[in-house]
Amino acid sequence: MKKRTIEDIDVKDKKVLLRVDFNVPLDDKQKVTDDTRIVKALPTINYLMDQGAKLILVSHLGRPKGEPSDQFSLRPVVEVLEKNLDKNVAFSPTVLDPVAQSAIECLKAGECILLENIRFYPEEEQNDPQFAKKLASLADVFVNDAFGTAHRAHASTTGVAKYFNDAACGFLIQKELEFLGAMAENPEHPFCAIVGGAKVKDKIKVISRLLDKADDILIGGGMAYTFLKVKGHQIGNSILDDEHLDLVKELYQQAADQNKNIHTPVDHIVANEFNNDAKIKSVDIDIPDGFMGMDIGPKSIENFLSIIEKSKTVLWNGPMGVFEMSNFQNGTFKVAEGMANNPNTTVVGGGDSVAAVNQSQKASKMSHVSTGGGASLEFLEGKILPGIDALSEK
Ligand code: AMP
């Protein structure tokens, strides 16, 4: 780890600006429906409070488009945080005005305040330097533990860092880099990467990069039909990314040159319409006209599970089918189960696959479940994450 971590800095009696990712889902009564992201931030929050920091928590929630809105308020997070910490948490409905400043000045060592959604200010996403400077003036030390937004160069993730002598990462970012870094640099073999989800465009670069390191690439979900089309199969009305057929051809060439295997589904659960109550049937590799692939079929599941079982490292990003609909979640849940049964290194790389492992209650069986969909993909693609790059060197 080249970047400074919270264990490298002295925070006693210091005001610490901690960027967290509390971008949690809320229901229509403004209740937090999944507190995973809050729970993942607790080790860093507890450590800093125990070390005597005066903690100022900054986060975004949703996409409020640069203006205040009740719908995207972070206020509902206070209750959940208090319950998890078993401590009082103050809340400031503003970020930079004198009211927020005086609330921060009142903090004692070991206390914490959560500031309102930083994306209520348009300067946040614009990474406005003046805004970042003002934000930095609230504290003595900066800690970033928001892995989920580390791929964004915003004022509270990147802009603020340069105004501090001490800008360190928290335990969550440290853990993410440790697991994802091991996948990208030095995975134990055999290494199998499972990639699913809807869009080829979003994942083509990561597949190409993973091909360099992995022994087997398993392709499922909507993107598999673009791969099958390139191989000359009938795909009926399945989702197709016809703008990226050439890139998929290049991937097959890369795999052949590197003596690697790209495995695609050999059978499918298909439907005549994109809904759970459509007419459904199980078909072999070619999909008849009038039907679309909605999930991988039983033979494909068996193939994929046998590869997962023999792998020493398994990385997964993206569902194997339309898992939000109960008739098409079998492939995704079986992959989650296969990974859960593998005692070796198993990493779920963010996004919808995380929702799937949570839904199938397999998260605790994985070596690591990433909190960043976009951030983990960009990291695995080999891109520099600005939110981490901006932190102080050791
Ligand atoms: P992504 O954001 O690229 O990981 O895509 C996740 C989405 O892909 C989920 O909402 C799934 O419902 C969708 N998906 C998975 N399989 C299919 C499929 N066979 N056809 C259409 N959408 C799919």
Coordinates of C-alpha atoms and ligand atoms in Angstrom, one line a residue:
M1 CA 0.0 0.0 0.0
K2 CA 1.7 3.2 -1.2
K3 CA -0.9 5.6 0.2
R4 CA -1.1 6.7 3.8
T5 CA -3.8 4.9 5.8
I6 CA -5.5 5.9 9.0
E7 CA -3.0 4.0 11.0
D8 CA -0.3 6.2 9.7
I9 CA -1.7 9.4 11.0
D10 CA -2.4 11.1 14.3
V11 CA -6.0 12.1 14.8
K12 CA -6.2 12.7 18.5
D13 CA -8.2 15.8 19.2
K14 CA -8.1 16.7 15.5
K15 CA -11.1 17.5 13.3
V16 CA -11.2 14.7 10.7
L17 CA -13.2 15.1 7.5
L18 CA -14.2 11.6 6.6
R19 CA -15.7 11.0 3.2
V20 CA -17.9 7.9 3.4
D21 CA -20.3 6.3 0.9
F22 CA -23.7 6.4 2.6
N23 CA -25.4 6.3 -0.8
V24 CA -28.0 3.9 0.7
P25 CA -31.5 3.0 -0.8
L26 CA -34.5 4.7 0.9
D27 CA -38.1 3.7 0.6
D28 CA -41.0 6.1 0.0
K29 CA -41.2 6.8 3.7
Q30 CA -37.5 7.8 3.7
K31 CA -36.4 4.7 5.6
V32 CA -33.1 3.1 4.9
T33 CA -33.9 -0.3 3.3
D34 CA -30.3 -1.7 3.1
D35 CA -27.6 -0.5 5.6
T36 CA -24.7 -2.5 4.0
R37 CA -22.8 0.7 3.0
I38 CA -23.2 2.2 6.5
V39 CA -22.1 -1.1 8.1
K40 CA -19.0 -1.2 5.8
A41 CA -17.9 2.2 7.0
L42 CA -18.1 1.3 10.7
P43 CA -14.6 0.0 11.3
T44 CA -13.1 3.3 10.1
I45 CA -15.6 5.4 12.0
N46 CA -15.1 3.4 15.2
Y47 CA -11.4 3.5 14.9
L48 CA -11.2 7.3 14.4
M49 CA -13.6 7.9 17.3
D50 CA -11.7 5.6 19.6
Q51 CA -8.5 7.5 18.7
G52 CA -10.1 10.7 19.9
A53 CA -10.9 12.3 16.5
K54 CA -13.7 14.9 16.2
L55 CA -15.4 13.3 13.2
I56 CA -17.1 15.1 10.4
L57 CA -18.9 12.7 8.0
V58 CA -19.4 13.7 4.4
S59 CA -21.4 11.7 1.9
H60 CA -23.6 11.9 -1.1
L61 CA -26.9 10.1 -1.6
G62 CA -28.5 9.6 -5.0
R63 CA -28.5 12.2 -7.7
P64 CA -30.1 15.4 -6.4
K65 CA -28.7 17.4 -9.4
G66 CA -26.9 20.1 -7.3
E67 CA -29.9 21.3 -5.3
P68 CA -31.4 20.5 -1.9
S69 CA -34.3 18.0 -1.9
D70 CA -36.0 16.1 0.9
Q71 CA -36.0 12.9 -1.2
F72 CA -32.2 12.8 -1.1
S73 CA -31.6 14.0 2.5
L74 CA -29.0 12.1 4.6
R75 CA -31.1 12.7 7.7
P76 CA -32.6 9.2 7.8
V77 CA -29.1 7.8 8.0
V78 CA -28.5 9.3 11.5
E79 CA -30.8 6.9 13.2
V80 CA -29.3 3.9 11.5
L81 CA -25.8 5.1 12.3
E82 CA -26.6 5.8 16.0
K83 CA -28.0 2.3 16.3
N84 CA -24.9 0.8 14.8
L85 CA -22.4 2.9 16.8
D86 CA -24.5 2.9 20.0
K87 CA -23.6 6.6 20.2
N88 CA -25.3 9.9 19.4
V89 CA -24.6 11.4 16.0
A90 CA -25.2 15.1 15.3
F91 CA -26.6 16.2 12.0
S92 CA -26.1 19.4 10.1
P93 CA -28.6 20.3 7.4
T94 CA -26.0 22.4 5.7
V95 CA -22.4 21.9 4.9
L96 CA -20.5 25.2 4.8
D97 CA -22.5 27.9 6.5
P98 CA -21.8 29.3 10.0
V99 CA -24.4 27.0 11.5
A100 CA -22.5 23.9 10.3
Q101 CA -19.2 25.5 11.3
S102 CA -20.4 26.2 14.9
A103 CA -21.8 22.7 15.2
I104 CA -18.4 21.4 14.2
E105 CA -16.6 23.6 16.6
C106 CA -18.7 22.1 19.4
L107 CA -17.5 18.6 18.7
K108 CA -15.5 16.9 21.5
A109 CA -12.9 14.2 20.9
G110 CA -14.7 10.9 20.1
E111 CA -17.9 12.7 18.8
C112 CA -19.3 12.8 15.3
I113 CA -21.5 14.9 13.1
L114 CA -23.0 13.9 9.7
L115 CA -23.3 16.8 7.2
E116 CA -26.2 16.9 4.7
N117 CA -25.8 15.5 1.2
I118 CA -22.8 17.1 -0.4
R119 CA -24.4 16.7 -3.8
F120 CA -27.0 19.4 -2.9
Y121 CA -24.1 21.7 -4.0
P122 CA -23.4 21.8 -7.7
E123 CA -19.8 22.6 -7.0
E124 CA -19.3 19.1 -5.6
E125 CA -19.6 17.3 -8.9
Q126 CA -17.9 20.1 -10.7
N127 CA -14.9 19.6 -8.4
D128 CA -14.9 23.4 -7.8
P129 CA -11.5 24.3 -6.2
Q130 CA -13.0 27.1 -4.1
F131 CA -15.7 24.8 -2.7
A132 CA -13.1 22.1 -2.1
K133 CA -10.9 24.6 -0.2
K134 CA -13.8 25.8 2.0
L135 CA -14.8 22.1 2.7
A136 CA -11.1 21.4 3.6
S137 CA -11.1 24.4 6.0
L138 CA -13.6 22.6 8.2
A139 CA -11.0 20.0 9.3
D140 CA -7.3 19.3 10.1
V141 CA -7.1 15.8 8.5
F142 CA -8.8 14.2 5.5
V143 CA -9.7 10.5 5.3
N144 CA -11.4 9.0 2.3
D145 CA -13.2 5.7 2.8
A146 CA -15.8 6.1 0.0
F147 CA -14.6 3.4 -2.4
G148 CA -17.9 3.5 -4.3
T149 CA -17.1 7.1 -5.5
A150 CA -13.3 6.7 -5.7
H151 CA -13.6 6.7 -9.5
R152 CA -15.1 10.2 -9.5
A153 CA -13.0 13.3 -9.3
H154 CA -15.4 15.4 -7.1
A155 CA -14.7 18.1 -4.6
S156 CA -15.2 15.9 -1.5
T157 CA -13.3 12.9 -2.9
T158 CA -10.4 14.5 -4.8
G159 CA -10.5 18.3 -4.7
V160 CA -10.2 18.6 -0.9
A161 CA -7.2 16.2 -0.5
K162 CA -4.6 18.7 -1.7
Y163 CA -5.4 21.2 1.1
F164 CA -4.4 18.7 3.8
N165 CA -0.9 17.6 4.9
D166 CA -2.5 14.4 6.0
A167 CA -4.9 12.8 3.5
A168 CA -5.3 9.1 4.2
C169 CA -7.5 6.2 3.2
G170 CA -9.7 4.3 5.6
F171 CA -10.0 0.5 6.3
L172 CA -12.7 -0.1 3.6
I173 CA -10.6 1.4 0.8
Q174 CA -7.6 -0.5 2.1
K175 CA -9.5 -3.8 2.0
E176 CA -10.9 -3.1 -1.4
L177 CA -7.5 -2.4 -2.8
E178 CA -6.0 -5.5 -1.2
F179 CA -8.6 -7.9 -2.7
L180 CA -9.1 -6.3 -6.1
G181 CA -5.4 -5.5 -6.3
A182 CA -4.6 -9.2 -5.8
M183 CA -7.0 -10.1 -8.6
A184 CA -5.4 -7.6 -11.0
E185 CA -1.8 -8.3 -10.1
N186 CA -1.2 -11.7 -8.7
P187 CA -4.2 -14.1 -8.6
E188 CA -3.8 -17.6 -7.5
H189 CA -4.5 -20.0 -10.4
P190 CA -6.7 -21.4 -11.8
F191 CA -8.4 -18.0 -11.9
C192 CA -11.9 -17.8 -13.2
A193 CA -13.7 -14.5 -13.9
I194 CA -17.5 -14.5 -14.3
V195 CA -18.9 -11.5 -16.1
G196 CA -22.6 -10.9 -16.7
G197 CA -25.1 -8.1 -16.8
A198 CA -26.7 -6.3 -19.7
K199 CA -24.2 -4.2 -21.5
V200 CA -21.2 -5.4 -23.4
K201 CA -20.0 -1.8 -23.8
D202 CA -19.5 -1.3 -20.0
K203 CA -17.5 -4.5 -19.5
I204 CA -15.5 -5.1 -22.7
K205 CA -12.4 -3.4 -21.3
V206 CA -12.5 -5.3 -18.1
I207 CA -13.0 -8.6 -19.9
S208 CA -10.0 -7.9 -22.1
R209 CA -7.9 -7.0 -19.1
L210 CA -9.1 -10.0 -17.1
L211 CA -8.2 -12.3 -20.0
D212 CA -4.5 -11.4 -19.4
K213 CA -4.7 -12.8 -15.9
A214 CA -7.6 -15.3 -15.8
D215 CA -7.6 -18.9 -17.1
D216 CA -11.3 -19.0 -17.8
I217 CA -13.8 -16.2 -18.5
L218 CA -17.5 -17.2 -18.0
I219 CA -19.9 -14.9 -19.8
G220 CA -23.6 -14.9 -18.8
G221 CA -26.5 -12.5 -18.6
G222 CA -27.6 -10.2 -21.4
M223 CA -24.2 -9.7 -22.8
A224 CA -23.8 -13.4 -23.6
Y225 CA -26.1 -13.0 -26.6
T226 CA -23.7 -10.7 -28.4
F227 CA -21.0 -13.3 -27.9
L228 CA -23.2 -16.1 -29.2
K229 CA -24.2 -13.9 -32.2
V230 CA -20.5 -13.5 -33.0
K231 CA -20.2 -17.3 -32.9
G232 CA -23.0 -17.6 -35.5
H233 CA -25.8 -18.7 -33.2
Q234 CA -29.5 -17.7 -33.4
I235 CA -30.4 -15.4 -30.5
G236 CA -34.0 -14.6 -31.3
N237 CA -35.1 -11.3 -29.7
S238 CA -32.4 -11.4 -27.0
I239 CA -30.7 -8.2 -26.0
L240 CA -27.9 -7.5 -28.6
D241 CA -25.1 -4.9 -28.5
D242 CA -24.6 -4.8 -32.3
E243 CA -22.3 -1.8 -32.1
H244 CA -19.7 -3.9 -30.3
L245 CA -19.6 -7.1 -32.3
D246 CA -16.2 -6.2 -33.6
L247 CA -14.8 -5.8 -30.1
V248 CA -16.2 -9.2 -29.1
K249 CA -14.5 -10.7 -32.1
E250 CA -11.3 -9.1 -30.9
L251 CA -11.8 -10.6 -27.5
Y252 CA -12.1 -14.1 -29.0
Q253 CA -8.9 -13.5 -31.0
Q254 CA -7.2 -12.3 -27.8
A255 CA -8.3 -15.4 -26.0
A256 CA -7.1 -17.7 -28.8
D257 CA -3.7 -15.9 -28.9
Q258 CA -3.3 -16.3 -25.1
N259 CA -4.6 -19.8 -25.1
K260 CA -7.5 -18.8 -22.8
N261 CA -11.1 -19.9 -22.7
I262 CA -14.2 -17.8 -23.0
H263 CA -17.2 -19.9 -21.9
T264 CA -20.7 -18.9 -23.0
P265 CA -24.1 -20.5 -22.2
V266 CA -25.0 -23.7 -24.1
D267 CA -28.7 -23.5 -23.1
H268 CA -31.1 -20.9 -22.0
I269 CA -34.4 -20.1 -20.2
V270 CA -36.3 -18.0 -22.8
A271 CA -39.5 -15.9 -22.7
N272 CA -41.7 -14.5 -25.4
E273 CA -41.8 -11.1 -23.5
F274 CA -39.6 -9.3 -21.1
N275 CA -41.7 -10.0 -18.0
N276 CA -42.0 -12.6 -15.3
D277 CA -45.4 -13.9 -16.5
A278 CA -44.4 -14.3 -20.1
K279 CA -44.5 -17.7 -21.9
I280 CA -41.3 -19.5 -20.7
K281 CA -39.4 -22.4 -22.0
S282 CA -36.0 -24.1 -21.8
V283 CA -34.0 -24.3 -25.1
D284 CA -30.6 -25.4 -26.3
I285 CA -27.9 -23.0 -27.6
D286 CA -30.0 -21.5 -30.5
I287 CA -32.9 -19.3 -29.5
P288 CA -36.0 -19.5 -31.7
D289 CA -37.6 -16.4 -33.3
G290 CA -40.1 -14.7 -31.0
F291 CA -38.2 -15.6 -27.8
M292 CA -35.5 -13.9 -25.8
G293 CA -32.8 -15.3 -23.5
M294 CA -33.6 -14.4 -19.9
D295 CA -31.4 -16.7 -17.9
I296 CA -28.7 -19.4 -18.4
G297 CA -30.1 -22.9 -18.6
P298 CA -29.3 -26.0 -16.5
K299 CA -26.4 -27.4 -18.7
S300 CA -24.8 -24.0 -18.7
I301 CA -25.1 -23.8 -14.9
E302 CA -23.5 -27.2 -14.6
N303 CA -20.6 -26.1 -16.8
F304 CA -20.1 -22.9 -15.0
L305 CA -20.2 -24.5 -11.6
S306 CA -17.6 -27.1 -12.5
I307 CA -15.2 -24.4 -13.5
I308 CA -16.0 -22.4 -10.3
E309 CA -15.4 -25.5 -8.2
K310 CA -11.9 -26.1 -9.5
S311 CA -10.7 -22.5 -9.3
K312 CA -8.5 -21.1 -6.7
T313 CA -9.6 -17.6 -7.4
V314 CA -13.1 -16.5 -8.5
L315 CA -14.2 -13.0 -9.4
W316 CA -17.8 -12.2 -10.3
N317 CA -19.4 -9.1 -11.8
G318 CA -22.9 -9.0 -13.2
P319 CA -25.9 -11.3 -13.0
M320 CA -26.4 -14.4 -15.2
G321 CA -30.0 -13.4 -16.1
V322 CA -32.8 -11.0 -15.3
F323 CA -32.6 -11.9 -11.6
E324 CA -35.0 -9.2 -10.5
M325 CA -37.8 -11.5 -11.9
S326 CA -38.3 -14.7 -9.9
N327 CA -38.5 -17.0 -13.0
F328 CA -35.1 -15.9 -14.2
Q329 CA -32.9 -15.8 -11.1
N330 CA -31.8 -19.4 -10.9
G331 CA -28.6 -19.0 -12.9
T332 CA -27.5 -16.0 -10.8
F333 CA -28.3 -17.7 -7.5
K334 CA -26.6 -20.9 -8.5
V335 CA -23.4 -19.0 -9.3
A336 CA -23.6 -17.3 -5.9
E337 CA -24.1 -20.7 -4.3
G338 CA -21.1 -22.2 -6.3
M339 CA -18.9 -19.4 -5.2
A340 CA -20.1 -19.7 -1.6
N341 CA -19.2 -23.4 -1.6
N342 CA -15.7 -22.6 -2.9
P343 CA -13.3 -22.3 0.1
N344 CA -10.7 -20.4 -1.9
T345 CA -10.6 -16.7 -2.8
T346 CA -14.0 -15.5 -3.9
V347 CA -14.6 -11.8 -4.8
V348 CA -17.9 -10.2 -5.8
G349 CA -17.1 -7.1 -7.8
G350 CA -19.9 -4.8 -7.0
G351 CA -23.2 -3.7 -8.6
D352 CA -26.1 -6.1 -9.2
S353 CA -24.1 -9.2 -8.3
V354 CA -23.8 -7.8 -4.7
A355 CA -27.6 -7.4 -4.6
A356 CA -27.9 -11.1 -5.8
V357 CA -25.5 -12.5 -3.2
N358 CA -27.3 -10.5 -0.5
Q359 CA -30.7 -11.7 -1.7
S360 CA -29.5 -15.3 -1.7
Q361 CA -27.8 -14.7 1.7
K362 CA -24.4 -15.8 0.5
A363 CA -22.5 -12.6 1.2
S364 CA -20.9 -13.8 4.4
K365 CA -19.4 -16.9 2.5
M366 CA -17.4 -14.7 0.1
S367 CA -13.8 -13.6 0.8
H368 CA -14.8 -10.1 -0.3
V369 CA -17.9 -8.3 -1.5
S370 CA -16.9 -5.0 -3.1
T371 CA -18.9 -1.8 -2.3
G372 CA -18.1 -0.2 -5.6
G373 CA -19.6 -1.3 -8.9
G374 CA -18.2 1.3 -11.2
A375 CA -15.1 1.9 -9.1
S376 CA -14.2 -1.9 -8.9
L377 CA -14.7 -2.2 -12.7
E378 CA -12.5 0.8 -13.4
F379 CA -9.9 -0.5 -11.0
L380 CA -9.8 -3.9 -12.6
E381 CA -9.6 -2.2 -16.0
G382 CA -6.3 -0.7 -14.8
K383 CA -7.5 2.9 -14.5
I384 CA -6.3 5.2 -11.8
L385 CA -9.0 6.0 -9.3
P386 CA -8.8 9.8 -8.7
G387 CA -10.2 9.5 -5.2
I388 CA -7.3 7.3 -4.2
D389 CA -4.6 8.9 -6.3
A390 CA -5.2 12.2 -4.5
L391 CA -4.3 10.8 -1.1
S392 CA -0.9 11.4 0.5
E393 CA 1.9 9.0 -0.1
K394 CA 3.3 7.0 2.8
Ligands
AMP1 P1 -25.2 -4.5 -15.5 O1 -25.5 -3.2 -14.9 O2 -24.5 -4.4 -16.8 O3 -24.4 -5.4 -14.5 O4 -26.5 -5.3 -15.8 C1 -27.4 -5.7 -14.8 C2 -28.8 -5.9 -15.5 O5 -28.6 -6.9 -16.5 C3 -29.8 -6.4 -14.5 O6 -30.8 -5.4 -14.3 C4 -30.4 -7.6 -15.2 O7 -31.8 -7.7 -15.2 C5 -29.9 -7.4 -16.7 N1 -29.9 -8.7 -17.4 C6 -29.3 -9.8 -17.1 N2 -29.5 -10.8 -17.9 C7 -30.3 -10.2 -18.9 C8 -30.9 -10.7 -20.1 N3 -30.7 -12.0 -20.5 N4 -31.6 -9.9 -20.8 C9 -31.8 -8.6 -20.5 N5 -31.2 -8.1 -19.3 C10 -30.5 -8.9 -18.6

